[in-house]
Every structure is written in structure tokens, then in C-alpha cells.
XYZ file of C-alpha atoms in Angstrom:
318
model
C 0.000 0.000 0.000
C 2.583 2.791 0.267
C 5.893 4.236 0.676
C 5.816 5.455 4.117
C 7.568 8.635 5.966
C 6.948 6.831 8.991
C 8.847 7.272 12.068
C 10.834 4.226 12.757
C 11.550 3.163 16.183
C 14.820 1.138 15.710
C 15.487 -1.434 18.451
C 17.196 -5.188 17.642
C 15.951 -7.812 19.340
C 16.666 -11.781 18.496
C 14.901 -12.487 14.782
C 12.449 -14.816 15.935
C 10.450 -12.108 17.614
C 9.126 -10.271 15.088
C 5.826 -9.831 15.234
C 3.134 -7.292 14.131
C -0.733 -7.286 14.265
C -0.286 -4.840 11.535
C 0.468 -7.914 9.651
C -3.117 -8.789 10.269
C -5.001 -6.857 7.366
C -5.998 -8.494 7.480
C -5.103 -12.824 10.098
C -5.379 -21.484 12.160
C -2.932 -22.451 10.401
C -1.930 -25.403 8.582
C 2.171 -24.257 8.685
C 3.850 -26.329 10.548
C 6.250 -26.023 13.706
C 4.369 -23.363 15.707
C 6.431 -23.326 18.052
C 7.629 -19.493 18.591
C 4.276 -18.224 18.649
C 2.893 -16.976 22.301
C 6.386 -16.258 23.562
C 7.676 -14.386 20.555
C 4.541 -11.859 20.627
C 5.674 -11.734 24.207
C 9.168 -10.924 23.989
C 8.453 -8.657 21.184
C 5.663 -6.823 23.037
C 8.277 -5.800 25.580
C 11.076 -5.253 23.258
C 9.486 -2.769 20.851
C 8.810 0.740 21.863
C 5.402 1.892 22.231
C 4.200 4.971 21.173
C 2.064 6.738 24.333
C 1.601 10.035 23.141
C -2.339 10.528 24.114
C -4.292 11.686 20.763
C -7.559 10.760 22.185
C -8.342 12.402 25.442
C -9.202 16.443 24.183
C -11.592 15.047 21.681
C -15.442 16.301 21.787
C -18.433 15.558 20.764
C -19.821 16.414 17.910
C -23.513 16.999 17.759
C -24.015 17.103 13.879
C -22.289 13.847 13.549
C -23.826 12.021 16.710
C -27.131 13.030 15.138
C -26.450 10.592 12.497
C -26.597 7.467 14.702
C -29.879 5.534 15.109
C -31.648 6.561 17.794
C -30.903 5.319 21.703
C -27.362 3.768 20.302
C -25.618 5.069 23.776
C -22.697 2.002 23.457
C -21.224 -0.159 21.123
C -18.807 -3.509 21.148
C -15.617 -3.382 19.217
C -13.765 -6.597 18.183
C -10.084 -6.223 18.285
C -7.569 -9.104 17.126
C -4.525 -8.827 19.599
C -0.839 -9.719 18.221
C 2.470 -8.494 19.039
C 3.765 -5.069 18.199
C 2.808 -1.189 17.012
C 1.324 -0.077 14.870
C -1.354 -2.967 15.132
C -3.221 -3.926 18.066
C -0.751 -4.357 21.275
C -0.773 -4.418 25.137
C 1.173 -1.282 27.225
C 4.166 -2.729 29.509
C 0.830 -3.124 32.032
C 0.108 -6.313 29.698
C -3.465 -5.336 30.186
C -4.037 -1.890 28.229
C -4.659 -2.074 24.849
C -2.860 0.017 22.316
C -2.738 0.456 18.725
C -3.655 2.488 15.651
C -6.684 0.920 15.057
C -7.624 1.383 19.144
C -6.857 4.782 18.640
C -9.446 5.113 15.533
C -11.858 3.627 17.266
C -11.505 5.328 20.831
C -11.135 8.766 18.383
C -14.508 8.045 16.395
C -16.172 7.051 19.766
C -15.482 10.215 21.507
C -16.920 12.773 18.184
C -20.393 10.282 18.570
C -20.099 10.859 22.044
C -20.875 6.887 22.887
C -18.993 4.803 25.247
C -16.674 1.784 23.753
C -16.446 -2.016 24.869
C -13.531 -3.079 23.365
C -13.327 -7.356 23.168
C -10.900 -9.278 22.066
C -11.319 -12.108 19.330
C -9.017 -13.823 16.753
C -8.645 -12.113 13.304
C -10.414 -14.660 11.251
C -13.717 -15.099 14.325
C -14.903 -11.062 13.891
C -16.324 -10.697 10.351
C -18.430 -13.595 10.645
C -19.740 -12.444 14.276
C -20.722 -9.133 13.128
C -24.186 -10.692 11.495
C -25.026 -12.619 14.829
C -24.543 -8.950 16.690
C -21.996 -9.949 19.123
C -20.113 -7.262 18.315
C -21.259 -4.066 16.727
C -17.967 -3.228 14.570
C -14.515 -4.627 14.182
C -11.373 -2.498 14.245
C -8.756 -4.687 12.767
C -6.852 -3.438 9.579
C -9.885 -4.838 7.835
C -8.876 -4.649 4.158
C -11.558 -3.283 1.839
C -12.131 -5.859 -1.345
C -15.035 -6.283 -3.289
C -15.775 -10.407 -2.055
C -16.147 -9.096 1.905
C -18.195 -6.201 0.583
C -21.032 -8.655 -0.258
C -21.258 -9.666 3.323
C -19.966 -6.578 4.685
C -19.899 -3.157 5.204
C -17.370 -0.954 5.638
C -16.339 2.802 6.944
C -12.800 3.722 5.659
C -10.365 5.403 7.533
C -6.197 4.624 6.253
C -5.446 3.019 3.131
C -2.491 0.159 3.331
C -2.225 -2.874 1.395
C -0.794 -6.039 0.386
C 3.201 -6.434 0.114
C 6.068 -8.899 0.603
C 9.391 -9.878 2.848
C 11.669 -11.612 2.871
C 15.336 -12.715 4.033
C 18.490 -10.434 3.029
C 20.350 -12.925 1.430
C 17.378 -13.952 -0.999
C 17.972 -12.935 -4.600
C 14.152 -11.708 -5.079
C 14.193 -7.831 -5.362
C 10.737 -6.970 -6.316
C 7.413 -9.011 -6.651
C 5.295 -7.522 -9.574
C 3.801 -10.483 -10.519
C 2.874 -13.928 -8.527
C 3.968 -16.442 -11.559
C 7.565 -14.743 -9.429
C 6.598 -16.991 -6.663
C 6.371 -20.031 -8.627
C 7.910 -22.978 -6.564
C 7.979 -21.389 -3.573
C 6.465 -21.503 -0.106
C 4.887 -18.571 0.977
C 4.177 -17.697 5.063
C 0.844 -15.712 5.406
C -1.544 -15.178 8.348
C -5.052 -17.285 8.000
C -8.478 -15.932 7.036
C -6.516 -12.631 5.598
C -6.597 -11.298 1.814
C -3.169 -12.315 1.460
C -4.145 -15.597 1.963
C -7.603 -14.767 -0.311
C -5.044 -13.443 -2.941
C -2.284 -16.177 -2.805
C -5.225 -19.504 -3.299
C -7.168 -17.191 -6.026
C -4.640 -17.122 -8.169
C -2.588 -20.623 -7.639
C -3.018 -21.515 -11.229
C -0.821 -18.681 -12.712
C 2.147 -21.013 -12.170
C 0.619 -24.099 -13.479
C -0.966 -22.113 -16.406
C 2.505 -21.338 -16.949
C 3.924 -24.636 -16.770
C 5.496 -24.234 -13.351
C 5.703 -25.669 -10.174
C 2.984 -23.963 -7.707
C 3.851 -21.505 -4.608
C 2.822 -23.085 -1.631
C 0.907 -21.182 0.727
C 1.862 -21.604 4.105
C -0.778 -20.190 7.000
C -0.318 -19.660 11.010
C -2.125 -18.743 13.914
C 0.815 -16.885 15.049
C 2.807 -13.964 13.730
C 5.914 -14.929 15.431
C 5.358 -18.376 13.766
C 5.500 -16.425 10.355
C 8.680 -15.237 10.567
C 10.728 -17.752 12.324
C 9.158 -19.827 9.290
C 11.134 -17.549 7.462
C 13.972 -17.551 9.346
C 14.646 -20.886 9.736
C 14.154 -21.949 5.814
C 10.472 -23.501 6.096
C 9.060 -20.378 4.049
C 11.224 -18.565 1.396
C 8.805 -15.308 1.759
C 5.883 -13.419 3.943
C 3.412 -11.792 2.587
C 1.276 -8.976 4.550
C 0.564 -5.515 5.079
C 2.354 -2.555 4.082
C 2.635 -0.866 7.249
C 3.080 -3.848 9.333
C 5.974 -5.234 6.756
C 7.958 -2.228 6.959
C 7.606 -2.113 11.003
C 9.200 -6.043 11.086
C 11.861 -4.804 8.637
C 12.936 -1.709 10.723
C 12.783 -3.416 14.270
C 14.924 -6.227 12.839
C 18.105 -7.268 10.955
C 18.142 -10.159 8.548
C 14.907 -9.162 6.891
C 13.978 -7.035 3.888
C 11.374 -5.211 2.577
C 10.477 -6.009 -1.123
C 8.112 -3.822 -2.273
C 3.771 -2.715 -2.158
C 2.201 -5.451 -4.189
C -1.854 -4.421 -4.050
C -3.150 -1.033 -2.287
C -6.303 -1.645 -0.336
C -8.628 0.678 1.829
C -9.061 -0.535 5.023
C -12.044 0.746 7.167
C -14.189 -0.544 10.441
C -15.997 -3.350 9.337
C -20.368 -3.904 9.775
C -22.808 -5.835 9.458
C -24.419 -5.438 5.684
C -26.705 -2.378 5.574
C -25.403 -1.329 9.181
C -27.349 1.885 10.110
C -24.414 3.024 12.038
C -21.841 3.783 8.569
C -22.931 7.308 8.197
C -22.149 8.153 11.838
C -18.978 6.483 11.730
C -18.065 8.160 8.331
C -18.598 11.407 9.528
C -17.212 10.972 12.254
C -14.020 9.926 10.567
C -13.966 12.725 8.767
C -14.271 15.185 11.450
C -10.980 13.745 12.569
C -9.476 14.298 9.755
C -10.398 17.824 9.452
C -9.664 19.222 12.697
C -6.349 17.664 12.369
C -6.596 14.750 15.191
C -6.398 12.311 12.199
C -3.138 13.209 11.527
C -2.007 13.359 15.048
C -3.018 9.830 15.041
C -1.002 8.837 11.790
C 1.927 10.662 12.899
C 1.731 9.174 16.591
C 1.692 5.208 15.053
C 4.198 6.694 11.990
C 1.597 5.681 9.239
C 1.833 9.048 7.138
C 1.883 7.354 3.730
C -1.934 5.575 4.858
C -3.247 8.849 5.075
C -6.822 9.472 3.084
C -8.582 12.290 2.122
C -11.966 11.582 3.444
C -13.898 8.483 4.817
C -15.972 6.545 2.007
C -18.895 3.725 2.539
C -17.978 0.165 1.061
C -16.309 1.683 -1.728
C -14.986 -0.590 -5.167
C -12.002 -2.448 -4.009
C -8.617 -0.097 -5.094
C -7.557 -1.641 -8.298
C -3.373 -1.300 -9.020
């Protein structure tokens, strides 16, 4: 999704604990050897720095946009997925706060509507298909915008990222344009997430080519991902954007290849949610009394930015 001016907060831990909920744009898995997984989102938790600067706190309500929520909403449920490290969903050195861009967004477009926000925690893959049931009114999880979840769900935009690849620094690739490039290899990707939705869809470019097939390797666990990677099990990850080029600057032995597919991401709904127009202009009020960028420039995301807030729109094609 971008080339970011992002802020990097450099600090070199061990390899095996990178991690990144960012990575979730998605997010059990049928990889193998999951054996890094809990204790590297640990150890990377506590390793990374955290961005605390408070963005939230000063904001008010706004009446016009409250106005636009269906009458007696007072309170609403947000699903979060919880990895490892910034910008995506994290825990503060408490281990119980939550922290995050995404938590941010959320808190941010909660105080304009003037409601008050349960925030629960759920696995990436579990919180689109609870929204129908109601259990939770929205998700806030780097939920990439494409034109298959639109059919089941609706969406309220607020950064744009995307879909991009990693891999080791000794590996000869240089730039993925094109997946027939991944022909005959194995490829380490979070479950339930469009990378893995792009990766399956389009298997048969290698065999239509008269090639061996990638192999697309899923886990449960980010850490998992990249000591996949690491240890020669997976030749390259694919993910977000933003949560790609965090791994690569908190680490050695990684690079970044390049943005593959931009996407919008945006809270995710129910279909035909009543609550979208509240939540889009609320999102835009953010963005134009300048707490939207406070929020980008807080979680070094810059390069997401967007110019307003949209409604389910067409999936970015690039």
C-alpha cells in the first residue's frame, strides 16, 4: 500500500520475535512447527517501543455527527484481534491496556459520537463472521476493503495500506510484480486474511505457466510467520504494508520487497449497518480538525493517510 515517511523506532531484538498485528489486514494455520508463537509476541511486546503520546483524550463531541446514529445507540462492542507489536493492536508494559492504531481510531470516532466503547478481544479470522449474529457491533482490525467481503460486509474507511512482501536479506528476489515470481515457492501468510484470499485465487498462474505452484503456508501466530522464514520452512511473507515495513525496521536479517496491491481498510459492519454514516462522519471530522493526523503521525503511518472516509467503496484496483 505505500511508501511510508513513517517514524521508525529502531530497536534489535533476536529475529524470531518479530511480530506485528499490523500484519493482520488483514489474520489457524496449517504451517507447521508453531512453536515461537505466544512467547515471541511476548518478547516482542516488551522489546518494541510503544508509542504513548495521548491523541484521544481532548476530543469532543460532535452533535451534527452524533445526530447521524440511530436513535438510543448510547454504546457499542468493538472486536479487536490482539498480536504483538505497534502499529497494530498491542498491550502497554501493564500487559493489560490495549494500544494500537486501530484502538486509537476507534476510541477517536467514539469520543466525536459521544458513545462509550467495549472493546473485546477475538481472533482475526472469528470477527467478520460475528458481526451478522450482533456480538459485536464493529470490528477495528486493519480490515482490508475488497469487493468479495463487501457482499457480506460493510465498511467505513479510515487509512489506506495494502498487500506487500518480505523476505530474508540474502534472498535474490528484489521486487514481486507479478505472482507467476513466486512459482515454486512456499509462501508464510496469516489465516483468514486477503493475502491468503489473494495467494489460493490465483494458484493456477504457475501451473498455467507450466510451473511448479507456490505453496501457501498459513499460522495462527505472527511470530510463527517469521521464524518460518527464518529458519528456511518459508522462502517469503506476505502482509501488510505498514506492518511489513515495522518487522523490517525493528529487525536485521529481513527485507522489505516492495507494495504489491493497495487496499482501503475501514471498520468493518454488518451489511446495511445503520451506524456507517455516523462512523463516516465521524471519521472525517478527525481528519479535518487535524486529530487524524495526530493519530497517523503518533503510530508513523503518514503514507496511509486518506482524504476523506468513504462507505464500502470498489475495491482499489493497481
Amino acid at each position: 500500500m505505500r511508501t511510508s515517511t513513517r517514524t521508525r523506532y529502531r530497536h534489535f531484538a533476536p529475529f524470531v520475535t518479530i511480530t506485528s498485528t499490523a500484519l493482520l489486514l488483514t489474520a489457524c494455520g496449517s504451517g507447521s512447527d508453531d512453536t515461537t508463537g505466544s512467547a515471541a509476541n511476548a518478547a516482542a511486546a516488551k522489546a518494541d517501543k510503544i508509542p504513548t503520546t495521548d491523541v484521544v483524550s481532548d476530543i469532543t463531541k460532535d452533535e451534527a455527527a452524533a445526530e447521524l446514529l440511530p436513535s438510543g445507540v448510547t454504546s457499542l462492542t468493538v472486536a479487536v484481534a490482539v498480536g504483538g507489536t505497534p502499529p497494530g493492536t498491542t498491550y502497554l508494559d501493564d500487559g493489560k491496556t490495549l494500544t494500537g492504531q486501530d484502538v486509537d481510531f476507534a476510541d477517536a470516532v467514539a469520543k466525536v459520537l459521544g458513545i462509550e466503547l467495549k472493546t473485546e478481544q477475538a481472533s482475526f479470522e472469528a470477527i467478520l463472521p460475528a458481526l451478522d449474529s450482533g456480538k459485536y457491533d464493529f470490528g477495528a482490525s486493519n480490515f482490508g476493503v475488497t469487493d468479495e467481503r463487501r457482499k457480506t460486509i460493510d465498511f467505513v474507511t479510515y487509512i489506506n495500506d495494502g498487500q506487500g512482501f518480505a523476505t530474508r536479506e540474502d534472498s535474490k528476489l528484489a521486487k514481486i510484480t507479478d505472482l507467476k515470481q513466486l512459482c515454486g515457492l512456499n509462501v508464510a501468510t496469516a489465516a483468514g486474511t486477503t493475502f491468503e484470499a489473494t495467494l489460493e485465487e490465483n494458484k493456477n498462474v504457475c501451473t498455467d505457466a507450466g510451473k511448479k505452484a507456490y505453496k501457501v503456508q498459513t499460522y495462527s501466530e505472527q511470530g510463527a510467520i517469521w521464524s518460518s522464514l527464518q529458519q528456511g520452512r518459508s522462502d517469503i511473507v506476505m502482509s501488510t504494508i505498514n506492518g511489513l515495513r515495522y518487522a523490517v525496521a525493528q529487525q536485521q536479517g529481513v527485507k522489505f520487497l516492495n507494495e504489491f496491491h493497495r487496499l482501503d481498510v475501514g471498520f468493518a459492519f454488518k451489511k446495511d449497518t445503520k451506524l456507517a454514516p455516523a462512523f463516516q462522519a465521524a471519521v472525517n471530522k478527525l481528519i479535518a480538525d487535524g486529530t487524524y493526523d495526530k493519530i497517523l503521525k503518533k503510530w508513523g503511518t503518514t503514507g496511509s493517510a486518506i482524504a476523506k472516509s468513504e462507505i464500502s467503496p470498489p475495491e482499489l484496483k493497481n
